[in-house]
Structures are given as structure tokens and as C-alpha cells.
Amino acid sequence: MKKSILFAALAVTASLAIWASVTYPRVGGEVLHLASSIETKIYGLHRAEVNISDSRMMSWQGGPQEAKETVVMIHGYSSEKTVWMRFASHFTDSYRVLILDLPGHGETAFDPALQYDTVSQARRVVEAMDALNIKRAHIIGNSMGGFIAAQLALHHAERVQSAVLIDAAGVVAPQESDMAKMLASGRNPFEIHNRDEFIEFYAMTMAQPPYLPKMILDYMADDYIVRRESLTRIFQDFHNSDFLDARLSEIHVPVLILWGERDRLLHISSAAVWQSGIANAELITYSNLGHMPMLEAPSQSAEDVLTFLAKHP
């Protein structure tokens, strides 16, 4: 009888442990999505689908539809629209705002038949603008999104009122970043196999990350693990895009460069390459921030961008 009770107790304990391991990160995801939903409503953003030729892109949109100027925000590789949420709240009073989930990211599905190089992604941004009857916009991009913003400024200048490049990929850095050293050794920090690897990677993305409870970080880690194969394919397309060093002088739209000096993914030395290559480009750096200033210091970085946009109506 005692053995039966013991075995039953062990079985219940094991079942609870399995249930907890499965549901715990899922709860973290639900908490994250609920919090994002509440915040976006507070900030005047709403979720909307944008249909283009090869994708059904999810977005957040906000601000007055009759606004004279529009701001389009483009996330980086492996990221999604949520990174812009608090930053975007500073724009919705005066600007129409469009925040996209690029194909293969966030709520926009990955399709192995698509190309994910920055020229192709830039074309999709233009198609999204067409679908929403946006003739011109201020384009703000972070990391890969900055590379895409620069491609838009280069190939679709008539659609770009100004471009803001935040820790942008797309040029050869004079000095190697921590990520560049890892890639040279044969390891891609974005390819996550377990939660410990994610924590190591997450520490590289920001110097001043917003607080997130462990269950949300574990949910994010599991999501990276599930998406590893698709992210690897996207990275290959994106990373094999031709860099823009030799073509920077062809960019003639107003450009603002923002950079966190503690960026471990893309070295701060890249900022000078962008600035010296693009005529009249402005540069602002943040000594205490990393790769994602718009997420680490949304109010400060938004104020700097708003000041820049005011000069280029």
C-alpha cells in the first residue's frame, strides 16, 4: 500500500514537472503578448494586415490618418515590430505610423520560396506603402532594418523623405564586433540551441535591456530554438546582400545615424563609414547604450529623431 502511494506520488510529481516545463514558457508568451496588446492600445497603435504580392504582412499602425507625414519603422534580423512599441508612442500624435513585421519575422510567416535579401525586403516595404497609399515616408530602421532603409534611400529615393539608420548593418566595419569574431570562428550567435545560448545572445543585443521576467525570456529562447532553421536561411540571404560601402555617395536623402557605443553585434566604427560616405549625414552616438537604442532608451532616441524629422518636413 505504501509503495502504491509512493509510486502514485512520484507519478503526480513527474506529471506536474512535465506540465510545468511545457506550460511555463507558454504562459510567459501569453503574458508578453497581453502586455504588448495593452501597451499598443495605450499608445494609439492597432494591429492590421497588409497584403502585398508575395506575403500577408502583419503590422501595427497608428497616428492620425490625415497626417501630412508618415514614419515607417523596420526591425532588425530575427526581431519583430514589438521593439518599436515604446519608441513609436512619441510619434503617434503628429505622424502616421507604420510598423511592419517583415516576412519570416514576428506574425508574418516564413516562406522558403521567398528571397530575404535586403533589396527584396525593401521592395516589400514599398509594396506595403503602396497598399496603404503612402506616397513618401520617413524610414527608420534598426540593424538589418537600417540596411533596408538605406536600400530604400538608394533604389527608391522618391519614396523616402528621410532615413534614420540605427546601428545599421550594410557596410564593412573597420573594427570587428563580438559577433563578427564569433562568425569568423564558425559560430552564429543567432542560431540558438538551448536557453543558456539565448541568455548569452540576449546579453549581446543590448547594454541597457528593459526588464523581462525569466518566464518571458525562456519563451523567447524557445521561440528562437523553434525558428532556428528559418532564421538560418534568412541570415544567409540577408548576410549575402552586397554591402553598400561603394554606393553610399549615391544616397542623397537626408540621413540621421544613431549608434550605441556599446554595440556588440555591429561595431561602433561602422557609424563613421556611414557618415563619411553619405553627404551631410548626421551622427548621434550613445555612450551607455548597445545595439538597440530605440528599445534601451526610447524617449531619448525618439527625441533625437523627432528633432531631425522637424528639419526635413
mmCIF file of C-alpha atoms in Angstrom:
data_model
loop_
_atom_site.group_PDB
_atom_site.id
_atom_site.type_symbol
_atom_site.label_atom_id
_atom_site.label_comp_id
_atom_site.label_asym_id
_atom_site.label_seq_id
_atom_site.Cartn_x
_atom_site.Cartn_y
_atom_site.Cartn_z
ATOM 1 C CA MET A 1 0.000 0.000 0.000
ATOM 2 C CA LYS A 2 2.802 2.397 0.952
ATOM 3 C CA LYS A 3 4.617 1.542 -2.284
ATOM 4 C CA SER A 4 1.467 2.259 -4.291
ATOM 5 C CA ILE A 5 1.075 5.631 -2.606
ATOM 6 C CA LEU A 6 4.756 6.392 -3.209
ATOM 7 C CA PHE A 7 4.542 5.450 -6.881
ATOM 8 C CA ALA A 8 1.361 7.495 -7.258
ATOM 9 C CA ALA A 9 3.034 10.495 -5.643
ATOM 10 C CA LEU A 10 6.055 10.141 -7.908
ATOM 11 C CA ALA A 11 3.799 9.866 -10.949
ATOM 12 C CA VAL A 12 1.897 13.005 -9.970
ATOM 13 C CA THR A 13 5.141 14.859 -9.282
ATOM 14 C CA ALA A 14 6.571 13.801 -12.653
ATOM 15 C CA SER A 15 3.366 14.809 -14.421
ATOM 16 C CA LEU A 16 3.392 18.219 -12.747
ATOM 17 C CA ALA A 17 7.052 18.700 -13.678
ATOM 18 C CA ILE A 18 6.320 17.849 -17.323
ATOM 19 C CA TRP A 19 3.256 20.111 -17.327
ATOM 20 C CA ALA A 20 5.250 22.971 -15.809
ATOM 21 C CA SER A 21 8.100 22.611 -18.294
ATOM 22 C CA VAL A 22 5.640 22.722 -21.195
ATOM 23 C CA THR A 23 3.263 25.425 -19.975
ATOM 24 C CA TYR A 24 5.691 27.707 -18.134
ATOM 25 C CA PRO A 25 7.260 29.348 -21.222
ATOM 26 C CA ARG A 26 3.849 29.346 -22.917
ATOM 27 C CA VAL A 27 2.484 31.407 -20.030
ATOM 28 C CA GLY A 28 5.456 33.728 -20.479
ATOM 29 C CA GLY A 29 4.464 34.186 -24.110
ATOM 30 C CA GLU A 30 0.864 34.895 -23.186
ATOM 31 C CA VAL A 31 1.973 37.478 -20.625
ATOM 32 C CA LEU A 32 4.242 39.126 -23.196
ATOM 33 C CA HIS A 33 1.516 39.272 -25.838
ATOM 34 C CA LEU A 34 -1.056 40.579 -23.368
ATOM 35 C CA ALA A 35 1.304 43.297 -22.145
ATOM 36 C CA SER A 36 2.130 44.292 -25.730
ATOM 37 C CA SER A 37 -1.558 44.403 -26.629
ATOM 38 C CA ILE A 38 -2.327 46.684 -23.694
ATOM 39 C CA GLU A 39 0.625 48.980 -24.362
ATOM 40 C CA THR A 40 -0.122 49.348 -28.068
ATOM 41 C CA LYS A 41 -3.686 50.393 -27.306
ATOM 42 C CA ILE A 42 -2.424 52.949 -24.798
ATOM 43 C CA TYR A 43 -0.016 54.280 -27.426
ATOM 44 C CA GLY A 44 -2.711 54.501 -30.105
ATOM 45 C CA LEU A 45 -1.470 51.614 -32.242
ATOM 46 C CA HIS A 46 -3.667 48.914 -33.760
ATOM 47 C CA ARG A 47 -2.886 45.579 -35.402
ATOM 48 C CA ALA A 48 -3.565 45.364 -39.146
ATOM 49 C CA GLU A 49 -2.761 43.065 -42.052
ATOM 50 C CA VAL A 50 -1.120 44.437 -45.200
ATOM 51 C CA ASN A 51 -1.372 42.260 -48.297
ATOM 52 C CA ILE A 52 1.426 42.510 -50.859
ATOM 53 C CA SER A 53 2.356 40.419 -53.894
ATOM 54 C CA ASP A 54 4.080 37.576 -52.055
ATOM 55 C CA SER A 55 3.171 37.953 -48.377
ATOM 56 C CA ARG A 56 0.478 38.803 -45.864
ATOM 57 C CA MET A 57 2.413 41.187 -43.648
ATOM 58 C CA MET A 58 1.257 41.987 -40.140
ATOM 59 C CA SER A 59 1.733 45.494 -38.830
ATOM 60 C CA TRP A 60 0.966 47.997 -36.151
ATOM 61 C CA GLN A 61 -0.465 51.243 -37.406
ATOM 62 C CA GLY A 62 -1.344 54.456 -35.641
ATOM 63 C CA GLY A 63 -1.374 58.208 -35.620
ATOM 64 C CA PRO A 64 -3.778 60.474 -37.493
ATOM 65 C CA GLN A 65 -4.604 59.107 -40.960
ATOM 66 C CA GLU A 66 -4.786 62.690 -42.237
ATOM 67 C CA ALA A 67 -1.248 63.471 -41.019
ATOM 68 C CA LYS A 68 0.900 65.120 -43.659
ATOM 69 C CA GLU A 69 3.900 62.919 -42.863
ATOM 70 C CA THR A 70 4.342 59.188 -42.281
ATOM 71 C CA VAL A 71 7.000 57.274 -40.369
ATOM 72 C CA VAL A 72 7.784 53.666 -41.304
ATOM 73 C CA MET A 73 9.747 51.591 -38.771
ATOM 74 C CA ILE A 74 11.675 48.473 -39.818
ATOM 75 C CA HIS A 75 13.034 45.970 -37.286
ATOM 76 C CA GLY A 76 16.273 44.023 -37.470
ATOM 77 C CA TYR A 77 17.077 40.412 -38.293
ATOM 78 C CA SER A 78 15.285 37.865 -36.059
ATOM 79 C CA SER A 79 13.374 40.702 -34.389
ATOM 80 C CA GLU A 80 9.812 41.978 -34.833
ATOM 81 C CA LYS A 81 7.563 45.018 -34.534
ATOM 82 C CA THR A 82 7.386 44.946 -30.722
ATOM 83 C CA VAL A 83 10.859 46.509 -30.437
ATOM 84 C CA TRP A 84 9.399 49.802 -31.707
ATOM 85 C CA MET A 85 6.373 49.985 -29.396
ATOM 86 C CA ARG A 86 7.534 52.498 -26.776
ATOM 87 C CA PHE A 87 9.655 54.443 -29.255
ATOM 88 C CA ALA A 88 6.647 54.760 -31.591
ATOM 89 C CA SER A 89 4.476 56.210 -28.825
ATOM 90 C CA HIS A 90 6.367 59.502 -29.244
ATOM 91 C CA PHE A 91 5.309 59.810 -32.899
ATOM 92 C CA THR A 92 1.611 58.967 -32.970
ATOM 93 C CA ASP A 93 0.395 62.444 -32.005
ATOM 94 C CA SER A 94 1.808 64.077 -35.125
ATOM 95 C CA TYR A 95 2.764 61.355 -37.615
ATOM 96 C CA ARG A 96 1.028 58.486 -39.297
ATOM 97 C CA VAL A 97 2.972 55.421 -38.132
ATOM 98 C CA LEU A 98 3.516 52.072 -39.861
ATOM 99 C CA ILE A 99 5.486 49.321 -38.085
ATOM 100 C CA LEU A 100 5.959 46.143 -40.124
ATOM 101 C CA ASP A 101 6.709 42.536 -39.365
ATOM 102 C CA LEU A 102 8.891 41.608 -42.335
ATOM 103 C CA PRO A 103 8.350 38.166 -43.924
ATOM 104 C CA GLY A 104 9.865 35.485 -41.728
ATOM 105 C CA HIS A 105 9.579 37.629 -38.600
ATOM 106 C CA GLY A 106 7.003 38.185 -35.883
ATOM 107 C CA GLU A 107 3.496 37.481 -37.119
ATOM 108 C CA THR A 108 4.442 37.429 -40.810
ATOM 109 C CA ALA A 109 5.029 33.875 -41.975
ATOM 110 C CA PHE A 110 8.287 32.450 -43.260
ATOM 111 C CA ASP A 111 8.045 31.095 -46.807
ATOM 112 C CA PRO A 112 11.072 29.106 -48.042
ATOM 113 C CA ALA A 113 10.200 30.097 -51.614
ATOM 114 C CA LEU A 114 10.894 33.781 -50.905
ATOM 115 C CA GLN A 115 14.164 35.690 -51.062
ATOM 116 C CA TYR A 116 15.171 37.509 -47.866
ATOM 117 C CA ASP A 117 17.990 39.746 -49.085
ATOM 118 C CA THR A 118 17.677 43.429 -48.225
ATOM 119 C CA VAL A 119 16.754 44.507 -51.770
ATOM 120 C CA SER A 120 13.812 42.086 -51.777
ATOM 121 C CA GLN A 121 12.709 43.209 -48.319
ATOM 122 C CA ALA A 122 12.972 46.856 -49.381
ATOM 123 C CA ARG A 123 10.701 46.118 -52.336
ATOM 124 C CA ARG A 124 8.157 44.618 -49.929
ATOM 125 C CA VAL A 125 8.226 47.761 -47.810
ATOM 126 C CA VAL A 126 7.445 49.805 -50.934
ATOM 127 C CA GLU A 127 4.576 47.440 -51.772
ATOM 128 C CA ALA A 128 3.206 47.854 -48.234
ATOM 129 C CA MET A 129 3.382 51.638 -48.656
ATOM 130 C CA ASP A 130 1.552 51.316 -51.988
ATOM 131 C CA ALA A 131 -1.162 49.171 -50.401
ATOM 132 C CA LEU A 132 -1.723 51.862 -47.768
ATOM 133 C CA ASN A 133 -1.482 54.765 -50.214
ATOM 134 C CA ILE A 134 1.670 56.148 -48.582
ATOM 135 C CA LYS A 135 3.498 58.143 -51.237
ATOM 136 C CA ARG A 136 6.571 59.135 -49.196
ATOM 137 C CA ALA A 137 7.733 58.415 -45.671
ATOM 138 C CA HIS A 138 10.483 58.884 -43.159
ATOM 139 C CA ILE A 139 12.089 55.443 -42.963
ATOM 140 C CA ILE A 140 13.576 54.365 -39.631
ATOM 141 C CA GLY A 141 15.451 51.058 -39.492
ATOM 142 C CA ASN A 142 17.499 49.190 -36.912
ATOM 143 C CA SER A 143 20.300 46.747 -37.778
ATOM 144 C CA MET A 144 19.103 44.778 -40.841
ATOM 145 C CA GLY A 145 16.206 47.245 -40.918
ATOM 146 C CA GLY A 146 18.763 50.043 -41.227
ATOM 147 C CA PHE A 147 20.317 48.223 -44.181
ATOM 148 C CA ILE A 148 16.837 48.001 -45.738
ATOM 149 C CA ALA A 149 16.228 51.705 -45.062
ATOM 150 C CA ALA A 150 19.477 52.502 -46.872
ATOM 151 C CA GLN A 151 18.429 50.290 -49.801
ATOM 152 C CA LEU A 152 15.184 52.239 -49.974
ATOM 153 C CA ALA A 153 17.099 55.529 -49.958
ATOM 154 C CA LEU A 154 19.329 54.198 -52.742
ATOM 155 C CA HIS A 155 16.812 52.457 -55.009
ATOM 156 C CA HIS A 156 13.521 54.187 -54.138
ATOM 157 C CA ALA A 157 14.637 57.711 -53.226
ATOM 158 C CA GLU A 158 11.388 59.229 -54.492
ATOM 159 C CA ARG A 159 9.543 57.348 -51.713
ATOM 160 C CA VAL A 160 11.939 58.343 -48.911
ATOM 161 C CA GLN A 161 11.530 61.691 -47.167
ATOM 162 C CA SER A 162 14.451 60.916 -44.863
ATOM 163 C CA ALA A 163 16.226 57.863 -43.497
ATOM 164 C CA VAL A 164 17.229 57.121 -39.912
ATOM 165 C CA LEU A 165 19.802 54.352 -39.592
ATOM 166 C CA ILE A 166 20.011 52.903 -36.076
ATOM 167 C CA ASP A 167 23.059 50.657 -35.588
ATOM 168 C CA ALA A 168 22.656 49.713 -39.225
ATOM 169 C CA ALA A 169 24.114 46.700 -40.980
ATOM 170 C CA GLY A 170 25.262 47.165 -44.568
ATOM 171 C CA VAL A 171 28.864 48.418 -44.504
ATOM 172 C CA VAL A 172 32.198 46.855 -43.633
ATOM 173 C CA ALA A 173 33.188 47.777 -40.077
ATOM 174 C CA PRO A 174 36.792 48.951 -39.616
ATOM 175 C CA GLN A 175 36.873 47.066 -36.310
ATOM 176 C CA GLU A 176 35.399 43.646 -35.557
ATOM 177 C CA SER A 177 32.464 43.350 -33.199
ATOM 178 C CA ASP A 178 31.986 40.460 -30.791
ATOM 179 C CA MET A 179 29.514 38.966 -33.272
ATOM 180 C CA ALA A 180 31.954 39.304 -36.169
ATOM 181 C CA LYS A 181 34.576 37.427 -34.155
ATOM 182 C CA MET A 182 32.075 34.668 -33.385
ATOM 183 C CA LEU A 183 31.066 34.378 -37.036
ATOM 184 C CA ALA A 184 34.724 34.175 -38.032
ATOM 185 C CA SER A 185 35.144 31.271 -35.618
ATOM 186 C CA GLY A 186 32.234 29.432 -37.249
ATOM 187 C CA ARG A 187 29.515 30.192 -34.709
ATOM 188 C CA ASN A 188 26.445 32.326 -35.369
ATOM 189 C CA PRO A 189 25.117 33.762 -32.083
ATOM 190 C CA PHE A 190 21.615 33.970 -33.594
ATOM 191 C CA GLU A 191 21.446 30.177 -34.005
ATOM 192 C CA ILE A 192 20.056 29.180 -30.613
ATOM 193 C CA HIS A 193 20.072 25.549 -29.454
ATOM 194 C CA ASN A 194 19.187 25.971 -25.780
ATOM 195 C CA ARG A 195 18.136 28.605 -23.245
ATOM 196 C CA ASP A 196 21.668 29.192 -21.989
ATOM 197 C CA GLU A 197 22.780 30.125 -25.508
ATOM 198 C CA PHE A 198 19.852 32.525 -25.740
ATOM 199 C CA ILE A 199 20.801 34.288 -22.500
ATOM 200 C CA GLU A 200 24.338 34.720 -23.842
ATOM 201 C CA PHE A 201 22.950 36.068 -27.123
ATOM 202 C CA TYR A 202 20.403 38.335 -25.432
ATOM 203 C CA ALA A 203 23.202 39.972 -23.415
ATOM 204 C CA MET A 204 24.853 40.907 -26.722
ATOM 205 C CA THR A 205 21.791 42.669 -28.111
ATOM 206 C CA MET A 206 21.520 45.494 -25.581
ATOM 207 C CA ALA A 207 23.647 47.212 -22.947
ATOM 208 C CA GLN A 208 20.578 48.520 -21.092
ATOM 209 C CA PRO A 209 17.796 45.992 -21.751
ATOM 210 C CA PRO A 210 14.308 46.592 -20.342
ATOM 211 C CA TYR A 211 13.430 44.239 -17.506
ATOM 212 C CA LEU A 212 11.766 40.978 -18.528
ATOM 213 C CA PRO A 213 10.854 38.142 -16.110
ATOM 214 C CA LYS A 214 12.553 34.797 -16.631
ATOM 215 C CA MET A 215 9.452 33.084 -17.967
ATOM 216 C CA ILE A 216 9.293 35.607 -20.822
ATOM 217 C CA LEU A 217 12.998 35.199 -21.576
ATOM 218 C CA ASP A 218 12.508 31.425 -21.624
ATOM 219 C CA TYR A 219 9.573 31.822 -24.001
ATOM 220 C CA MET A 220 11.739 33.973 -26.272
ATOM 221 C CA ALA A 221 14.539 31.408 -26.093
ATOM 222 C CA ASP A 222 12.200 28.574 -27.066
ATOM 223 C CA ASP A 223 10.856 30.663 -29.945
ATOM 224 C CA TYR A 224 14.393 31.188 -31.282
ATOM 225 C CA ILE A 225 15.043 27.454 -30.994
ATOM 226 C CA VAL A 226 11.884 26.621 -32.952
ATOM 227 C CA ARG A 227 12.742 29.196 -35.635
ATOM 228 C CA ARG A 228 16.424 28.269 -35.921
ATOM 229 C CA GLU A 229 16.136 26.683 -39.372
ATOM 230 C CA SER A 230 14.154 29.543 -40.920
ATOM 231 C CA LEU A 231 16.374 32.157 -39.262
ATOM 232 C CA THR A 232 19.457 30.429 -40.655
ATOM 233 C CA ARG A 233 18.014 30.651 -44.161
ATOM 234 C CA ILE A 234 17.063 34.326 -43.713
ATOM 235 C CA PHE A 235 20.542 35.104 -42.358
ATOM 236 C CA GLN A 236 22.154 33.529 -45.425
ATOM 237 C CA ASP A 237 20.087 35.698 -47.784
ATOM 238 C CA PHE A 238 20.494 38.857 -45.714
ATOM 239 C CA HIS A 239 24.197 38.393 -44.956
ATOM 240 C CA ASN A 240 24.985 37.698 -48.604
ATOM 241 C CA SER A 241 23.464 41.003 -49.741
ATOM 242 C CA ASP A 242 26.055 43.285 -51.343
ATOM 243 C CA PHE A 243 27.292 45.825 -48.816
ATOM 244 C CA LEU A 244 26.822 49.486 -49.684
ATOM 245 C CA ASP A 245 30.268 50.997 -48.973
ATOM 246 C CA ALA A 246 30.927 51.794 -52.626
ATOM 247 C CA ARG A 247 27.452 53.257 -53.194
ATOM 248 C CA LEU A 248 26.957 55.477 -50.160
ATOM 249 C CA SER A 249 27.705 58.613 -52.185
ATOM 250 C CA GLU A 250 24.614 57.813 -54.300
ATOM 251 C CA ILE A 251 22.323 58.329 -51.299
ATOM 252 C CA HIS A 252 21.010 61.879 -51.398
ATOM 253 C CA VAL A 253 18.055 61.858 -48.997
ATOM 254 C CA PRO A 254 18.578 63.393 -45.528
ATOM 255 C CA VAL A 255 20.132 60.777 -43.247
ATOM 256 C CA LEU A 256 20.487 60.535 -39.470
ATOM 257 C CA ILE A 257 22.718 57.844 -37.988
ATOM 258 C CA LEU A 258 22.175 56.714 -34.395
ATOM 259 C CA TRP A 259 24.558 54.279 -32.712
ATOM 260 C CA GLY A 260 25.038 52.747 -29.293
ATOM 261 C CA GLU A 261 28.743 52.824 -28.490
ATOM 262 C CA ARG A 262 28.454 49.548 -26.538
ATOM 263 C CA ASP A 263 27.031 47.659 -29.525
ATOM 264 C CA ARG A 264 28.428 44.112 -29.511
ATOM 265 C CA LEU A 265 26.726 42.997 -32.727
ATOM 266 C CA LEU A 266 27.783 45.813 -35.086
ATOM 267 C CA HIS A 267 30.856 47.760 -34.038
ATOM 268 C CA ILE A 268 30.574 51.500 -33.430
ATOM 269 C CA SER A 269 33.333 52.045 -36.015
ATOM 270 C CA SER A 270 30.698 51.367 -38.709
ATOM 271 C CA ALA A 271 28.993 54.661 -37.848
ATOM 272 C CA ALA A 272 31.900 56.681 -39.265
ATOM 273 C CA VAL A 273 31.722 54.696 -42.519
ATOM 274 C CA TRP A 274 28.073 55.631 -42.999
ATOM 275 C CA GLN A 275 28.660 59.266 -42.052
ATOM 276 C CA SER A 276 31.712 59.798 -44.245
ATOM 277 C CA GLY A 277 30.080 58.070 -47.213
ATOM 278 C CA ILE A 278 26.730 59.916 -47.231
ATOM 279 C CA ALA A 279 26.870 63.652 -47.862
ATOM 280 C CA ASN A 280 25.603 65.738 -44.926
ATOM 281 C CA ALA A 281 24.638 62.699 -42.859
ATOM 282 C CA GLU A 282 24.206 63.498 -39.174
ATOM 283 C CA LEU A 283 25.521 61.223 -36.416
ATOM 284 C CA ILE A 284 24.474 60.821 -32.781
ATOM 285 C CA THR A 285 26.064 58.212 -30.529
ATOM 286 C CA TYR A 286 25.058 56.997 -27.065
ATOM 287 C CA SER A 287 27.892 56.105 -24.725
ATOM 288 C CA ASN A 288 25.827 53.867 -22.442
ATOM 289 C CA LEU A 289 23.681 52.010 -24.998
ATOM 290 C CA GLY A 290 24.077 48.946 -27.177
ATOM 291 C CA HIS A 291 22.619 47.661 -30.429
ATOM 292 C CA MET A 292 19.016 48.817 -29.939
ATOM 293 C CA PRO A 293 18.852 52.426 -28.677
ATOM 294 C CA MET A 294 15.156 52.712 -29.585
ATOM 295 C CA LEU A 295 14.385 49.900 -27.127
ATOM 296 C CA GLU A 296 17.016 50.691 -24.493
ATOM 297 C CA ALA A 297 16.269 54.438 -24.340
ATOM 298 C CA PRO A 298 13.043 55.012 -26.312
ATOM 299 C CA SER A 299 12.363 58.552 -25.068
ATOM 300 C CA GLN A 300 15.894 59.833 -25.644
ATOM 301 C CA SER A 301 16.319 58.272 -29.078
ATOM 302 C CA ALA A 302 12.799 59.319 -30.164
ATOM 303 C CA GLU A 303 13.507 62.926 -29.142
ATOM 304 C CA ASP A 304 16.665 62.911 -31.271
ATOM 305 C CA VAL A 305 14.772 61.512 -34.262
ATOM 306 C CA LEU A 306 11.879 63.957 -33.866
ATOM 307 C CA THR A 307 14.331 66.857 -33.828
ATOM 308 C CA PHE A 308 15.850 65.532 -37.054
ATOM 309 C CA LEU A 309 12.470 64.975 -38.751
ATOM 310 C CA ALA A 310 11.363 68.504 -37.897
ATOM 311 C CA LYS A 311 14.237 69.786 -40.049
ATOM 312 C CA HIS A 312 13.124 67.728 -43.058
ATOM 313 C CA PRO A 313 9.362 68.177 -43.489
#
